[in-house]
Short mmCIF file of C-alpha atoms and ligand atoms in Angstrom, two decimals:
data_model
loop_
_atom_site.label_atom_id
_atom_site.label_comp_id
_atom_site.label_asym_id
_atom_site.label_seq_id
_atom_site.Cartn_x
_atom_site.Cartn_y
_atom_site.Cartn_z
CA MET A 641 80.62 110.42 81.30
CA HIS A 642 79.24 106.93 81.07
CA LEU A 643 81.11 103.74 80.35
CA ASN A 644 80.59 102.36 76.89
CA LYS A 645 79.50 98.76 76.38
CA GLU A 646 83.06 97.49 76.01
CA GLN A 647 84.27 99.25 79.15
CA PHE A 648 81.28 98.00 81.13
CA GLU A 649 81.86 94.44 79.95
CA THR A 650 85.59 94.62 80.67
CA TYR A 651 84.82 95.63 84.25
CA GLU A 652 82.37 92.76 84.66
CA ASP A 653 84.68 90.26 83.01
CA LYS A 654 88.08 91.20 84.46
CA GLY A 655 87.03 93.02 87.62
CA PHE A 656 88.64 96.27 86.49
CA VAL A 657 88.70 98.79 83.69
CA LEU A 658 91.25 101.51 83.01
CA LEU A 659 90.02 104.89 81.74
CA SER A 660 93.11 106.54 80.28
CA GLU A 661 93.68 110.23 80.99
CA CYS A 662 90.21 110.80 82.33
CA PHE A 663 91.36 113.99 84.08
CA SER A 664 93.42 116.62 82.26
CA LYS A 665 96.88 117.83 83.26
CA SER A 666 95.42 121.00 84.75
CA GLU A 667 92.88 119.03 86.77
CA VAL A 668 95.63 116.77 88.08
CA HIS A 669 97.76 119.81 88.90
CA ARG A 670 94.86 121.31 90.84
CA MET A 671 94.79 118.19 93.00
CA LYS A 672 98.55 117.71 93.37
CA VAL A 673 99.16 121.18 94.76
CA GLU A 674 96.92 120.28 97.71
CA LEU A 675 99.08 117.34 98.81
CA PRO A 676 101.93 119.04 100.74
CA VAL A 677 99.51 120.75 103.13
CA LEU A 678 97.37 117.64 103.59
CA PHE A 679 100.47 115.51 104.20
CA SER A 680 101.86 117.97 106.75
CA GLU A 681 98.77 117.93 108.99
CA ASP A 682 99.41 115.85 112.09
CA THR A 683 96.04 114.11 112.51
CA PRO A 684 94.74 110.55 113.04
CA LYS A 685 93.63 110.66 109.38
CA ARG A 686 97.28 110.34 108.44
CA VAL A 687 99.14 106.98 108.38
CA LEU A 688 102.94 106.88 108.24
CA GLU A 689 105.19 104.22 106.79
CA GLU A 690 106.78 101.77 109.25
CA GLU A 691 109.91 103.96 109.69
CA GLY A 692 107.65 106.61 111.19
CA LYS A 693 108.54 109.54 108.93
CA THR A 694 107.18 109.10 105.42
CA ILE A 695 103.49 109.70 104.68
CA ARG A 696 101.79 106.48 103.60
CA ALA A 697 98.16 107.59 103.39
CA VAL A 698 95.68 110.28 104.35
CA HIS A 699 92.02 109.42 104.89
CA GLY A 700 88.73 111.19 104.64
CA VAL A 701 90.01 114.58 103.51
CA HIS A 702 87.19 114.93 100.99
CA GLY A 703 85.23 116.17 104.01
CA THR A 704 87.55 119.10 104.63
CA ASN A 705 89.44 119.84 101.42
CA GLU A 706 87.32 121.47 98.73
CA THR A 707 89.32 120.20 95.75
CA PHE A 708 89.06 116.59 96.90
CA GLN A 709 85.43 117.07 97.82
CA ARG A 710 84.86 118.11 94.21
CA LEU A 711 86.81 115.11 92.96
CA SER A 712 84.71 112.76 95.08
CA GLN A 713 81.54 114.21 93.52
CA HIS A 714 82.91 114.47 90.01
CA PRO A 715 80.65 113.17 87.23
CA ARG A 716 83.57 111.27 85.69
CA LEU A 717 83.63 109.10 88.82
CA ILE A 718 80.04 109.20 90.05
CA LYS A 719 78.34 108.39 86.76
CA PRO A 720 80.35 105.21 86.02
CA ALA A 721 79.97 104.19 89.69
CA MET A 722 76.16 104.56 89.48
CA GLN A 723 76.14 102.71 86.19
CA LEU A 724 78.21 99.78 87.54
CA LEU A 725 76.23 99.49 90.78
CA GLY A 726 72.84 100.11 89.18
CA SER A 727 71.75 102.63 91.81
CA LYS A 728 72.60 105.95 93.37
CA VAL A 729 75.81 105.95 95.40
CA TYR A 730 77.41 107.59 98.41
CA ILE A 731 81.07 107.88 99.38
CA TYR A 732 81.99 104.96 101.59
CA GLN A 733 85.71 105.64 101.87
CA PHE A 734 88.19 108.21 100.59
CA LYS A 735 91.96 107.91 100.83
CA ILE A 736 95.11 109.25 99.26
CA ASN A 737 97.97 106.76 99.08
CA ALA A 738 101.26 108.61 98.77
CA LYS A 739 103.75 105.82 97.88
CA ALA A 740 106.64 108.29 98.10
CA ALA A 741 109.70 108.18 95.85
CA PHE A 742 112.45 105.93 97.33
CA ARG A 743 110.36 105.21 100.45
CA GLY A 744 106.82 104.09 99.62
CA ASP A 745 106.23 100.64 101.10
CA ILE A 746 104.31 97.65 99.77
CA TRP A 747 100.62 96.79 99.91
CA GLU A 748 100.28 93.08 100.49
CA TRP A 749 98.01 90.91 98.36
CA HIS A 750 94.42 91.38 99.47
CA GLN A 751 90.82 91.90 98.54
CA ASP A 752 89.14 95.05 99.85
CA TYR A 753 85.67 93.71 100.56
CA ILE A 754 86.73 91.39 103.40
CA PHE A 755 87.85 94.44 105.44
CA TRP A 756 84.54 96.18 104.87
CA ARG A 757 82.52 93.08 105.60
CA LYS A 758 84.36 92.12 108.79
CA GLU A 759 85.12 95.58 110.15
CA ASP A 760 82.08 97.56 109.02
CA GLY A 761 79.29 95.03 108.42
CA LEU A 762 78.95 95.89 104.73
CA PRO A 763 76.28 93.39 103.57
CA THR A 764 77.43 92.83 99.98
CA ALA A 765 80.30 93.72 97.67
CA ARG A 766 78.09 96.20 95.81
CA VAL A 767 80.80 98.87 95.93
CA VAL A 768 83.23 100.17 93.36
CA ASN A 769 86.72 101.61 93.79
CA ALA A 770 87.78 104.54 91.63
CA LEU A 771 91.55 104.91 91.76
CA VAL A 772 92.69 108.25 90.33
CA LEU A 773 96.36 108.52 89.38
CA LEU A 774 97.95 111.79 90.50
CA ASP A 775 101.30 110.70 89.00
CA ASP A 776 102.19 108.46 86.11
CA MET A 777 102.22 104.84 87.25
CA ASN A 778 104.96 102.79 85.66
CA GLU A 779 107.02 99.65 86.21
CA PHE A 780 109.39 101.51 88.53
CA ASN A 781 107.29 103.35 91.09
CA GLY A 782 105.35 100.59 92.80
CA PRO A 783 102.47 100.11 90.38
CA LEU A 784 99.27 98.33 91.29
CA PHE A 785 99.34 94.59 90.53
CA VAL A 786 96.01 92.88 89.94
CA ILE A 787 94.91 89.30 89.31
CA PRO A 788 92.41 89.71 86.48
CA ARG A 789 89.10 87.93 87.04
CA SER A 790 89.97 87.02 90.65
CA HIS A 791 86.80 88.88 91.72
CA ARG A 792 84.95 85.80 90.46
CA GLU A 793 86.21 83.93 93.54
CA GLY A 794 84.01 86.16 95.69
CA MET A 795 85.26 87.06 99.16
CA ILE A 796 88.02 84.63 100.15
CA ASP A 797 87.31 84.16 103.83
CA ILE A 798 90.73 83.95 105.44
CA VAL A 799 91.42 84.06 109.15
CA ALA A 800 92.69 87.48 110.26
CA GLN A 801 96.46 87.39 110.07
CA ASN A 802 99.28 89.17 111.82
CA THR A 803 97.52 89.37 115.17
CA ASN A 804 100.67 88.13 117.00
CA ASN A 805 103.05 89.89 114.72
CA LYS A 806 102.21 93.55 115.06
CA SER A 807 104.27 96.29 113.49
CA LYS A 808 105.43 99.39 115.40
CA ALA A 809 102.63 101.50 113.94
CA GLU A 810 100.04 98.89 114.95
CA LYS A 811 101.31 98.63 118.52
CA GLU A 812 101.10 102.39 118.97
CA HIS A 813 97.81 103.02 117.19
CA PRO A 814 94.21 101.87 117.34
CA ASP A 815 93.10 98.56 115.83
CA TRP A 816 92.04 99.97 112.49
CA VAL A 817 95.62 100.98 111.63
CA SER A 818 96.36 97.34 110.74
CA ASN A 819 94.04 97.84 107.79
CA PHE A 820 96.43 100.37 106.27
CA THR A 821 100.00 99.37 107.15
CA ALA A 822 102.35 97.28 105.03
CA LYS A 823 101.27 94.27 107.16
CA LEU A 824 97.62 93.97 106.35
CA LYS A 825 95.15 92.24 108.64
CA TYR A 826 93.46 90.26 105.87
CA SER A 827 96.33 89.65 103.49
CA LEU A 828 96.27 86.53 101.32
CA ASN A 829 99.00 83.95 101.87
CA GLN A 830 101.58 83.12 99.23
CA GLU A 831 100.16 79.70 98.35
CA LEU A 832 96.76 81.15 97.65
CA VAL A 833 98.20 83.98 95.55
CA ALA A 834 100.36 81.52 93.60
CA ASP A 835 97.28 79.39 92.85
CA LEU A 836 95.26 82.41 91.77
CA VAL A 837 98.04 83.70 89.52
CA LEU A 838 98.37 80.25 87.95
CA LYS A 839 94.64 80.23 87.31
CA TYR A 840 94.12 83.82 86.17
CA GLY A 841 97.52 85.40 85.41
CA ILE A 842 98.81 88.71 86.74
CA PHE A 843 98.67 92.25 85.39
CA SER A 844 100.50 95.44 86.28
CA ILE A 845 98.69 98.75 85.84
CA LYS A 846 100.64 101.30 83.84
CA ALA A 847 99.00 104.59 82.98
CA LEU A 848 99.49 108.33 82.85
CA ALA A 849 98.51 110.74 85.57
CA GLY A 850 94.83 111.59 85.32
CA SER A 851 93.85 108.04 84.39
CA VAL A 852 91.22 106.26 86.47
CA LEU A 853 91.11 102.59 87.35
CA LEU A 854 87.70 101.30 88.35
CA PHE A 855 87.98 98.01 90.21
CA ASP A 856 85.83 95.48 91.97
CA SER A 857 86.20 95.17 95.75
CA ASN A 858 86.86 91.41 95.43
CA LEU A 859 89.63 91.86 92.86
CA VAL A 860 92.89 90.56 94.37
CA HIS A 861 95.53 93.30 94.25
CA ALA A 862 98.83 94.43 95.76
CA SER A 863 101.70 96.79 95.04
CA PRO A 864 105.48 96.59 95.50
CA SER A 865 107.60 99.23 97.18
CA ASN A 866 108.68 102.37 95.38
CA ILE A 867 112.47 102.52 95.26
CA SER A 868 112.41 104.76 92.19
CA PRO A 869 112.89 108.54 92.23
CA PHE A 870 109.31 108.94 90.97
CA GLU A 871 106.38 109.81 93.24
CA ARG A 872 103.29 107.60 92.91
CA ALA A 873 100.34 109.23 94.59
CA VAL A 874 96.83 107.93 93.99
CA VAL A 875 93.40 108.79 95.32
CA ILE A 876 91.01 105.92 95.95
CA VAL A 877 87.36 106.80 96.30
CA THR A 878 85.06 103.92 97.17
CA TYR A 879 81.42 104.34 96.25
CA ASN A 880 78.77 102.22 97.89
CA SER A 881 75.27 101.61 96.61
CA VAL A 882 72.63 103.41 98.70
CA GLU A 883 70.91 100.02 98.75
CA ASN A 884 73.88 98.42 100.57
CA ILE A 885 73.99 100.28 103.88
CA PRO A 886 76.29 98.70 106.56
CA LEU A 887 74.65 96.68 109.33
CA PRO A 888 74.90 98.00 112.89
CA MET A 889 78.27 97.11 114.47
CA SER A 890 79.33 97.44 118.10
CA ASN A 891 82.82 98.80 117.49
CA ARG A 892 82.61 101.18 114.58
CA ARG A 893 85.60 102.61 112.80
CA PRO A 894 85.97 106.40 112.77
CA GLU A 895 83.83 108.42 110.38
CA PHE A 896 86.90 109.60 108.42
CA LEU A 897 87.56 105.95 107.47
CA VAL A 898 84.01 104.86 106.81
CA SER A 899 81.43 107.50 106.14
CA ARG A 900 78.04 107.24 107.77
CA ASP A 901 76.54 109.92 105.58
CA TYR A 902 74.39 107.70 103.38
CA ARG A 903 72.82 110.50 101.34
CA PRO A 904 73.16 109.86 97.59
CA ILE A 905 75.71 112.04 95.81
CA GLU A 906 74.57 114.13 92.89
CA PRO A 907 77.31 114.63 90.30
CA LEU A 908 78.75 118.16 90.00
CA SER A 909 79.40 119.86 86.67
CA GLU A 910 82.07 118.57 84.26
CA ASP A 911 84.37 121.52 85.02
CA ALA A 912 84.01 121.16 88.80
CA LEU A 913 87.74 120.77 89.38
CA LEU A 914 88.67 123.82 87.36
CA ILE A 915 86.22 126.54 88.30
CA GLU A 916 87.23 128.82 91.12
CA SER A 917 84.38 128.63 93.55
CA LEU A 918 81.43 126.38 93.83
CA THR A 919 78.34 126.17 95.91
CA ILE A 920 78.23 122.54 96.89
C1 SIN B 1146 95.09 99.62 98.26
O1 SIN B 1146 95.02 98.44 98.04
O2 SIN B 1146 94.17 100.21 98.83
C2 SIN B 1146 96.28 100.44 97.87
C3 SIN B 1146 97.13 99.91 96.83
C4 SIN B 1146 98.14 100.92 96.40
O3 SIN B 1146 98.03 102.13 96.68
O4 SIN B 1146 99.08 100.51 95.73
MN1 MN B 1147 93.05 97.59 98.46
#
């Protein structure tokens, strides 16, 4: 699947494009049944909410779970990513954000690229996020908020925040955890967000499970907590151009957060998520 002209132009113009119901109900089901096991594994790949019980996110499981490996190499994600970046791509980051019913916490306002630039030495923002909805996303269950066109600001170079104000999870875990808790290291302050919203407006993503949101890594985004009885799990696969390899860094984040396998991904077949076994 390739993006048509209108979709391509929407992405360039607004910094995001929504592909409604890109994956079928059975494909979504195939992915959702994997979650309980992945969420129950006690590993550093897993990040809990501040209260220490609820699963917030699981990272890098495309390396170990076959269904999510297939998703990460699916033509409906890889082909648009190659088209938008104008080159072959590899998987830079893979995460599942759980945003559990009644308990899922916020994501503060931020841009993604600043984390990758400052923490991983990613030379340019030539990456694309593919957010795959595993549940319907609506006004109740902590939907993604975006500031359309804010990617045009480029990377807003803010000073790392929250260094003296660490949460429980941050105190107990390695440095990189502050990139995934409800208190983000590079969150944007309220004044800046207010100015950006005044300039560009604000938009809340609402879509059915199986839809895919492609978004620019400099698009300013956030999400509120989920106090509804509805789950809101999403997968976010970040594809990097093979021409945008990170610079050497002294203190590298673990491989399950930032892949160092720079080999280009070849798309699998269209039915990759449905067929029983696959030689990858
Ligand atoms: C993110 O910014 O990576 C996550 C946002 C969300 O899951 O709502
Ligand atoms: Mn983000």
